GROMACS .gro file of C-alpha atoms in nm:
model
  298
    1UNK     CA    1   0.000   0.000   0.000
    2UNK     CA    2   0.088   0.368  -0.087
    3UNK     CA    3   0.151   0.590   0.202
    4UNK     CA    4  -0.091   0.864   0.151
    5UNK     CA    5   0.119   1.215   0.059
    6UNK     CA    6   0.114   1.563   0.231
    7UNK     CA    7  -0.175   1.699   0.038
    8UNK     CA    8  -0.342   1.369   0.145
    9UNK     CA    9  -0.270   1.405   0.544
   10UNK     CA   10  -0.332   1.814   0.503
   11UNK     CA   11  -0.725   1.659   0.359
   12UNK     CA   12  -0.773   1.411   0.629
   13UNK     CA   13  -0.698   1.700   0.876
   14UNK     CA   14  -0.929   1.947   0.767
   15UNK     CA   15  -1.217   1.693   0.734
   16UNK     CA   16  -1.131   1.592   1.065
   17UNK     CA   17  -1.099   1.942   1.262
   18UNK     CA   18  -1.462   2.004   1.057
   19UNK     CA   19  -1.597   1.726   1.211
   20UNK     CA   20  -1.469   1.805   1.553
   21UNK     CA   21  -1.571   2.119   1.518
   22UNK     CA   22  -1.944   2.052   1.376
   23UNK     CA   23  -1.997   1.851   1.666
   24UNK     CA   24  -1.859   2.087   1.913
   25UNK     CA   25  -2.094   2.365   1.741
   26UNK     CA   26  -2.367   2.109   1.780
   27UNK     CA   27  -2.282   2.087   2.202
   28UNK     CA   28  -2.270   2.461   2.236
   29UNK     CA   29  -2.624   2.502   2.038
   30UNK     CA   30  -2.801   2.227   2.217
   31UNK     CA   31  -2.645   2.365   2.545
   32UNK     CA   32  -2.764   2.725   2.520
   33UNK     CA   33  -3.030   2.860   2.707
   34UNK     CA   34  -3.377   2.922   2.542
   35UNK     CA   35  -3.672   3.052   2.670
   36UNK     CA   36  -3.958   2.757   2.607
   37UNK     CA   37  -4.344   2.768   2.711
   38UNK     CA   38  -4.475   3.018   2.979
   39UNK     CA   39  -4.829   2.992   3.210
   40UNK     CA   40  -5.044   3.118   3.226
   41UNK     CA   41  -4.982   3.109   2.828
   42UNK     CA   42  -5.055   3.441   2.581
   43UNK     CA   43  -5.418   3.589   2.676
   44UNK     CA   44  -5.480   3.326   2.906
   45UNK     CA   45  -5.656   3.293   3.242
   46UNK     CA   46  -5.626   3.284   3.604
   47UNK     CA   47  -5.844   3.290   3.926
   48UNK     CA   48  -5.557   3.367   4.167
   49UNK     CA   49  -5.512   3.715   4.262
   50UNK     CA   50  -5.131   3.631   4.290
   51UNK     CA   51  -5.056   3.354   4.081
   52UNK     CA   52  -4.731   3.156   3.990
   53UNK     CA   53  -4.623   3.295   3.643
   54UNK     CA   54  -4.403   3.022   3.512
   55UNK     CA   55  -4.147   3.072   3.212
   56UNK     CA   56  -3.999   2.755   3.073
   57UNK     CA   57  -3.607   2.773   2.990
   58UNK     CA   58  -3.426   2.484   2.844
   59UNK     CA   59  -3.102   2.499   2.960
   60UNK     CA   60  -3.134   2.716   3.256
   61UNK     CA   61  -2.803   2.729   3.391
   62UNK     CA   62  -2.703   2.931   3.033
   63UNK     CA   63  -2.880   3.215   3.142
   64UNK     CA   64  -2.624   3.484   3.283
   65UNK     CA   65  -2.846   3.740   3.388
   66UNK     CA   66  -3.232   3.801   3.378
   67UNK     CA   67  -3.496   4.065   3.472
   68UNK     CA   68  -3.866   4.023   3.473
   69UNK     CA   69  -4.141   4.283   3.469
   70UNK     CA   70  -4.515   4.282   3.534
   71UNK     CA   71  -4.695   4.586   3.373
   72UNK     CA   72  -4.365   4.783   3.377
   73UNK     CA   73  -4.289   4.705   3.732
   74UNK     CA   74  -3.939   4.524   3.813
   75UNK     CA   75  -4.067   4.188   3.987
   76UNK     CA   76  -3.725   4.011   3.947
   77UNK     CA   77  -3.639   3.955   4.339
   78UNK     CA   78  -3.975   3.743   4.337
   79UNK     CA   79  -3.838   3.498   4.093
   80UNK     CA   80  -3.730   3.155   4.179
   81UNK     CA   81  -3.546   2.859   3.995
   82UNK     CA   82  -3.806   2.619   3.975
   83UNK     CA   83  -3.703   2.259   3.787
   84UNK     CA   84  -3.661   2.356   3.437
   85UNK     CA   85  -3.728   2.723   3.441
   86UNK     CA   86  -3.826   3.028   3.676
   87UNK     CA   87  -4.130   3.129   3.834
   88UNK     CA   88  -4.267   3.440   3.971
   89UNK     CA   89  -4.367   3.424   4.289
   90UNK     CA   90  -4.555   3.609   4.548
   91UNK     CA   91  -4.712   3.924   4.350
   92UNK     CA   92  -5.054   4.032   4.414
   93UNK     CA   93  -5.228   4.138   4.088
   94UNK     CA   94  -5.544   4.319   4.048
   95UNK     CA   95  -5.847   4.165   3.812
   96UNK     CA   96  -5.768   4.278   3.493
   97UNK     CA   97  -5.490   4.195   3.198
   98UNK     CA   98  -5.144   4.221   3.282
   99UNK     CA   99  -4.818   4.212   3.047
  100UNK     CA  100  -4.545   3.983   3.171
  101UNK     CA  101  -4.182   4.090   3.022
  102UNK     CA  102  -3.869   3.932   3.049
  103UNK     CA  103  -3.517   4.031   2.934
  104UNK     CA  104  -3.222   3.761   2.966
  105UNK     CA  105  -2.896   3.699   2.819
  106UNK     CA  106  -2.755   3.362   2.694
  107UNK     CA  107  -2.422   3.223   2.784
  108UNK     CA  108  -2.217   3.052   2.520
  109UNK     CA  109  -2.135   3.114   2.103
  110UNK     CA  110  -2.517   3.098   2.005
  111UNK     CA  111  -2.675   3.317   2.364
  112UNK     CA  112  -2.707   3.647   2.318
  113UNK     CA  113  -2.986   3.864   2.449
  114UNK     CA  114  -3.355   3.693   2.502
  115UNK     CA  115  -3.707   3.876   2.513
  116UNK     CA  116  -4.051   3.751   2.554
  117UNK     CA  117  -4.333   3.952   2.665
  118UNK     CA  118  -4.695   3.853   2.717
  119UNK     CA  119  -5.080   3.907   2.812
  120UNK     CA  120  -5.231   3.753   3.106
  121UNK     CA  121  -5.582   3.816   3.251
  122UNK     CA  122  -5.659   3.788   3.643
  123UNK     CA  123  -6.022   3.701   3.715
  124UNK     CA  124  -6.098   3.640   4.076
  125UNK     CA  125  -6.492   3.687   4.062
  126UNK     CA  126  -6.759   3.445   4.007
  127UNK     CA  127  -6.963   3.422   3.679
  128UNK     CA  128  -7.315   3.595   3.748
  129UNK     CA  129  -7.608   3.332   3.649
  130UNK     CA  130  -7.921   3.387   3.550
  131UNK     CA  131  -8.175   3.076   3.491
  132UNK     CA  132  -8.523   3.100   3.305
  133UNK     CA  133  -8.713   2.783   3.212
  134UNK     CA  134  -8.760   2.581   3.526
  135UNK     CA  135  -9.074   2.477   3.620
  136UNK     CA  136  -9.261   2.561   3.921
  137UNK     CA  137  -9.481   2.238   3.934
  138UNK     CA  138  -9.449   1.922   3.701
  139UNK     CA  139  -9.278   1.935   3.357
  140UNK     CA  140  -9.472   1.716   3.141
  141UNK     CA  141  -9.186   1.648   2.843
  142UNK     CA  142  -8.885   1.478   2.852
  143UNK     CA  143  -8.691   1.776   2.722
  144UNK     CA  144  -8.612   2.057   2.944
  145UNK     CA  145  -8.499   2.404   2.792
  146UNK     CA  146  -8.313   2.638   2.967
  147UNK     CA  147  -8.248   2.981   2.904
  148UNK     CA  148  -8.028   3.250   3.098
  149UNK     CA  149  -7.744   3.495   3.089
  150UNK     CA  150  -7.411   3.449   3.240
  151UNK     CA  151  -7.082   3.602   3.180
  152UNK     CA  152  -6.951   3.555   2.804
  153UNK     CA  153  -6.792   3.311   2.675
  154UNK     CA  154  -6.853   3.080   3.021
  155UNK     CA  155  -6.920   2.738   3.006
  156UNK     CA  156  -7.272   2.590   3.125
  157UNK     CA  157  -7.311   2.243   3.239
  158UNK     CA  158  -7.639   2.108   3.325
  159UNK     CA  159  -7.753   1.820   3.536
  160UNK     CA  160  -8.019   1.639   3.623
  161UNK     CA  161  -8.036   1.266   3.743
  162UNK     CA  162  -7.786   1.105   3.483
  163UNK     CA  163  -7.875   1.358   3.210
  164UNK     CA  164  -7.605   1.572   3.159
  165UNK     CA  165  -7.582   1.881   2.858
  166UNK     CA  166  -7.343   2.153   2.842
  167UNK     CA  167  -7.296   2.493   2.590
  168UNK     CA  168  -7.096   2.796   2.589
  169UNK     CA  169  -7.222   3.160   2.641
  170UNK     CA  170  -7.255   3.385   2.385
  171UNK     CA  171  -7.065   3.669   2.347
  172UNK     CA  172  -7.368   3.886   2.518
  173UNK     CA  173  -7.321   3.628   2.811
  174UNK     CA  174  -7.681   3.487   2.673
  175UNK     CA  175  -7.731   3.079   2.647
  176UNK     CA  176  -8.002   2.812   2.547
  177UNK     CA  177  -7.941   2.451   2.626
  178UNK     CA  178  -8.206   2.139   2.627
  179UNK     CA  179  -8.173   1.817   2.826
  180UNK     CA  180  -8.326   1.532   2.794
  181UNK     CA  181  -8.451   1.347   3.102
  182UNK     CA  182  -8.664   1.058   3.231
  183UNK     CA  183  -8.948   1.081   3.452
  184UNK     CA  184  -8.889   1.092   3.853
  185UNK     CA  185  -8.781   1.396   4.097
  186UNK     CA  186  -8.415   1.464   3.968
  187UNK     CA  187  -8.188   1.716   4.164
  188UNK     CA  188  -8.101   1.997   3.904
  189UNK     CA  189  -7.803   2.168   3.911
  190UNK     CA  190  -7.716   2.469   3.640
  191UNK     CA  191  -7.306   2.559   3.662
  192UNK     CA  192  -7.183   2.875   3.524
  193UNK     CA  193  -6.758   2.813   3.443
  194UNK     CA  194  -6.550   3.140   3.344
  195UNK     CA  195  -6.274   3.138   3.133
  196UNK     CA  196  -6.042   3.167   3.443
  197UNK     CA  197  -6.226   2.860   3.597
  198UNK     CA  198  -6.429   3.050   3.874
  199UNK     CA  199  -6.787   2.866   3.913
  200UNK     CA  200  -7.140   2.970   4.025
  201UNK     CA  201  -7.407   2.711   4.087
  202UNK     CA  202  -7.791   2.691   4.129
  203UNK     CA  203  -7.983   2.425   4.211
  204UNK     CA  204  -8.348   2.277   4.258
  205UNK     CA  205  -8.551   1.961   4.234
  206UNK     CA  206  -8.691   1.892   3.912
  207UNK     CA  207  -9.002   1.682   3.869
  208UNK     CA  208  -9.090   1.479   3.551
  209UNK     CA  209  -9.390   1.329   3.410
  210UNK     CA  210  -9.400   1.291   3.070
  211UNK     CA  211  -9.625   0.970   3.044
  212UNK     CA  212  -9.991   0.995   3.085
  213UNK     CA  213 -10.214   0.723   3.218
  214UNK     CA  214 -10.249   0.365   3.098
  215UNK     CA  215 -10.582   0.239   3.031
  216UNK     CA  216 -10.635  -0.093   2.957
  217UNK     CA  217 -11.032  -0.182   2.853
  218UNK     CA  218 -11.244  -0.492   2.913
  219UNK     CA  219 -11.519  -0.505   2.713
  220UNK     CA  220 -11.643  -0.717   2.428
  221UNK     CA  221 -11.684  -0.613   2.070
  222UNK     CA  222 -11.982  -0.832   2.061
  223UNK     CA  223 -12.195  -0.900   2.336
  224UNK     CA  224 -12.416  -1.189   2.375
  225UNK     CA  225 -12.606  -1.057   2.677
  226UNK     CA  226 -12.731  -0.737   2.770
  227UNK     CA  227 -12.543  -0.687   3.098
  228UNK     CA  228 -12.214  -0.795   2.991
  229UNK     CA  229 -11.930  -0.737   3.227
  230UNK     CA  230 -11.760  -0.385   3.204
  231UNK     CA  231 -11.399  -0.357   3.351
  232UNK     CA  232 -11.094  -0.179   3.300
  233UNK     CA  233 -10.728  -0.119   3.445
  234UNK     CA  234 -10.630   0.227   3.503
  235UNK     CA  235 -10.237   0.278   3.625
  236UNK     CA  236  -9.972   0.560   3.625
  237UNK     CA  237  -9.630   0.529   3.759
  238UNK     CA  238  -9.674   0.916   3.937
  239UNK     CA  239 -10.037   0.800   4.047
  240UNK     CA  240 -10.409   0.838   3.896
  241UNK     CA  241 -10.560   1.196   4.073
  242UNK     CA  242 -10.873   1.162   3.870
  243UNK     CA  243 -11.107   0.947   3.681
  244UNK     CA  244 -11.425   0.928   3.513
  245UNK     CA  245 -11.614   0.641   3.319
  246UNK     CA  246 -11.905   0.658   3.135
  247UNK     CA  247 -12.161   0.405   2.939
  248UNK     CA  248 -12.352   0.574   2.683
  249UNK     CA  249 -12.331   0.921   2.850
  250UNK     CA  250 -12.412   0.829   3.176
  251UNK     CA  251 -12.166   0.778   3.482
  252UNK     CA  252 -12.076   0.407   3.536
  253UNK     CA  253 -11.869   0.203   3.787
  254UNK     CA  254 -11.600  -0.040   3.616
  255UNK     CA  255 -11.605  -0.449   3.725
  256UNK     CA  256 -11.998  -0.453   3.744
  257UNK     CA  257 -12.264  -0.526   3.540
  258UNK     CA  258 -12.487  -0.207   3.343
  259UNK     CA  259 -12.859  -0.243   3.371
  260UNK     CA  260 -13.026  -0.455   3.077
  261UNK     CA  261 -12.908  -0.217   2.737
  262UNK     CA  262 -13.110  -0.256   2.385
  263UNK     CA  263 -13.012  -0.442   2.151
  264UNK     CA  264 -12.766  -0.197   1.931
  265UNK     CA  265 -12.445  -0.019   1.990
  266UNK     CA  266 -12.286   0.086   2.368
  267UNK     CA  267 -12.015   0.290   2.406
  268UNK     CA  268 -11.772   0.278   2.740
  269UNK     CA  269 -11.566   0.569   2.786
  270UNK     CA  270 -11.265   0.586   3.007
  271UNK     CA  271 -11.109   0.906   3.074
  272UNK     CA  272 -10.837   0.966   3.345
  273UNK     CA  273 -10.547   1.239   3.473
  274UNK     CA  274 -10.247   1.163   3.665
  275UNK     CA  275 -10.093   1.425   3.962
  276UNK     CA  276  -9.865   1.597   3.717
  277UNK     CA  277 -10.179   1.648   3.441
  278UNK     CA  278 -10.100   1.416   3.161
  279UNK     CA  279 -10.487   1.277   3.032
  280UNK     CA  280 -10.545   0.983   2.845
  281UNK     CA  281 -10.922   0.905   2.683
  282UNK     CA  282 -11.017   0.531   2.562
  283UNK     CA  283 -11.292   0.454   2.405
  284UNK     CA  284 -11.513   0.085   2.354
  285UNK     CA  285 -11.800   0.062   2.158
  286UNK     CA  286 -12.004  -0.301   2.233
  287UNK     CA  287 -12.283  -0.467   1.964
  288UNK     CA  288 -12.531  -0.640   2.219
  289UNK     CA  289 -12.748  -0.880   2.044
  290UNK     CA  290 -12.991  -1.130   2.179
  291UNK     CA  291 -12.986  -1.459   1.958
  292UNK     CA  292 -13.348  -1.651   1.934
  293UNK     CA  293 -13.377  -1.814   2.267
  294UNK     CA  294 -13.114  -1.651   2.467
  295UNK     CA  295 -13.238  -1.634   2.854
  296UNK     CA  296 -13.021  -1.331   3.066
  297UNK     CA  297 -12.816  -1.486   3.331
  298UNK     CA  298 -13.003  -1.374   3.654
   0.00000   0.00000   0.00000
């Protein structure tokens, strides 16, 4: 083999010290301080009057010197090194938006100076909430509707029993929202969430009856007597307040026998109303007919 000559060794040298020197380049950059993700983030939220303000840095221990700023107010002795980054600490703030600014400088070939600045909003108060839509008594559907007015952009959760729906105010604060339930007495709750995560709540028992009455009728479409047997089963899950049966116009009692009827067409009506007012109506018209011969049971 050839022993490689000077212009040769000078290539292999070069390549070499570039090599060394990319990945020494390479060390410094990954090793230099940057400023990473902050929270509360840009125009974003908190219910704390004096909240942490935390600033992400990778590589921390790059930064030579720092000052931070709240609304143009030097806040830096209230910063503390906390795991990855620095936090600001201890600073009462009033509701309202506040601008968070920090200056640093970078150790190292690739630091230099570093700036950020950014919005934040305090919000210590509770949403107002306004409900319309609940009932006083019964509600007789299975969907509820609820209107009312909160602050904008909150979000609304409603709840009742295992039914659970949930909208966002408008940006007039105004919201409509529908639920659907099942029948029973269900705890309601309405929850009003602002954008910095304060709540108000209002609450009430809801009651729900959206199925009427269940009549069942017993009577036959043709009758072979003229005191057949006239019966019926009435039954409501909330409870039957009222009832009224009729034969032919008159008032009649179910599971007896009318007086003799002619020999034609009998109607049995059945109407009845549960506690919460649902009505159901059931008609039964009879053909009595006497066949040559036929003797009434006595």
């Amino acid at each position: 083999l050839r022993r490689p000559g000077p212009p040769a060794i000078a290539l292999l040298v070069i390549a070499a010290t570039a090599v060394a020197a990319g990945a020494w380049l390479g060390t410094a950059y990954a090793g230099t301080a940057r400023l990473g993700d902050v929270s509360p983030g840009p125009n974003g939220w908190t219910n704390r009057s004096a909240p942490d303000i935390i600033l992400g840095v990778d590589n921390v221990s790059g930064l030579k010197h720092y000052t931070v700023s709240i609304d143009g107010r030097a806040v830096t002795d209230h910063v503390e090194r906390r795991g990855d980054g620095l936090a600001v600490v201890g600073i009462r703030l009033g509701d309202g938006r506040h601008r968070v600014s920090v200056e640093a400088t970078a150790a190292g070939i690739f630091g230099g100076e570093i700036r950020r600045s950014w919005a934040i909003n305090v919000d210590t108060q509770p949403p107002a909430l306004r409900v319309a839509g609940v009932p006083r008594g019964w509600l007789r559907s299975r969907t509820l509707r609820l209107r009312g007015l909160t602050d904008a952009g909150s979000q609304v959760e409603v709840r009742a029993g295992a039914g659970v729906a949930r909208t966002r105010a408008a940006g007039d604060g105004s919201f409509e929202i529908d639920l659907q339930l099942a029948d029973g007495s269900l705890p309601l709750s309405v929850t009003a969430r602002d954008r910095a995560g304060n709540t108000t709540s209002s609450s009430t028992t809801l009651r729900v009856d959206a199925t009427a009455p269940a009549i069942d009728l017993h009577a036959p479409s043709t009758a072979l007597t003229s005191r057949p047997l006239l019966s019926a089963d009435i039954s409501d899950t909330n409870g039957v307040a009222a009832r009224r049966v009729t034969l032919d116009g008159s008032r009649f009692q179910l599971d007896r026998r009318p007086p003799a009827l002619a020999e034609g067409v009998h109607y049995l009506k059945v109407w009845a109303r549960d506690r919460a007012g649902n009505e159901t109506r059931r008609t039964a018209g009879s053909w009595w007919t006497a066949p040559s011969g036929w003797e009434e049971p006595r």
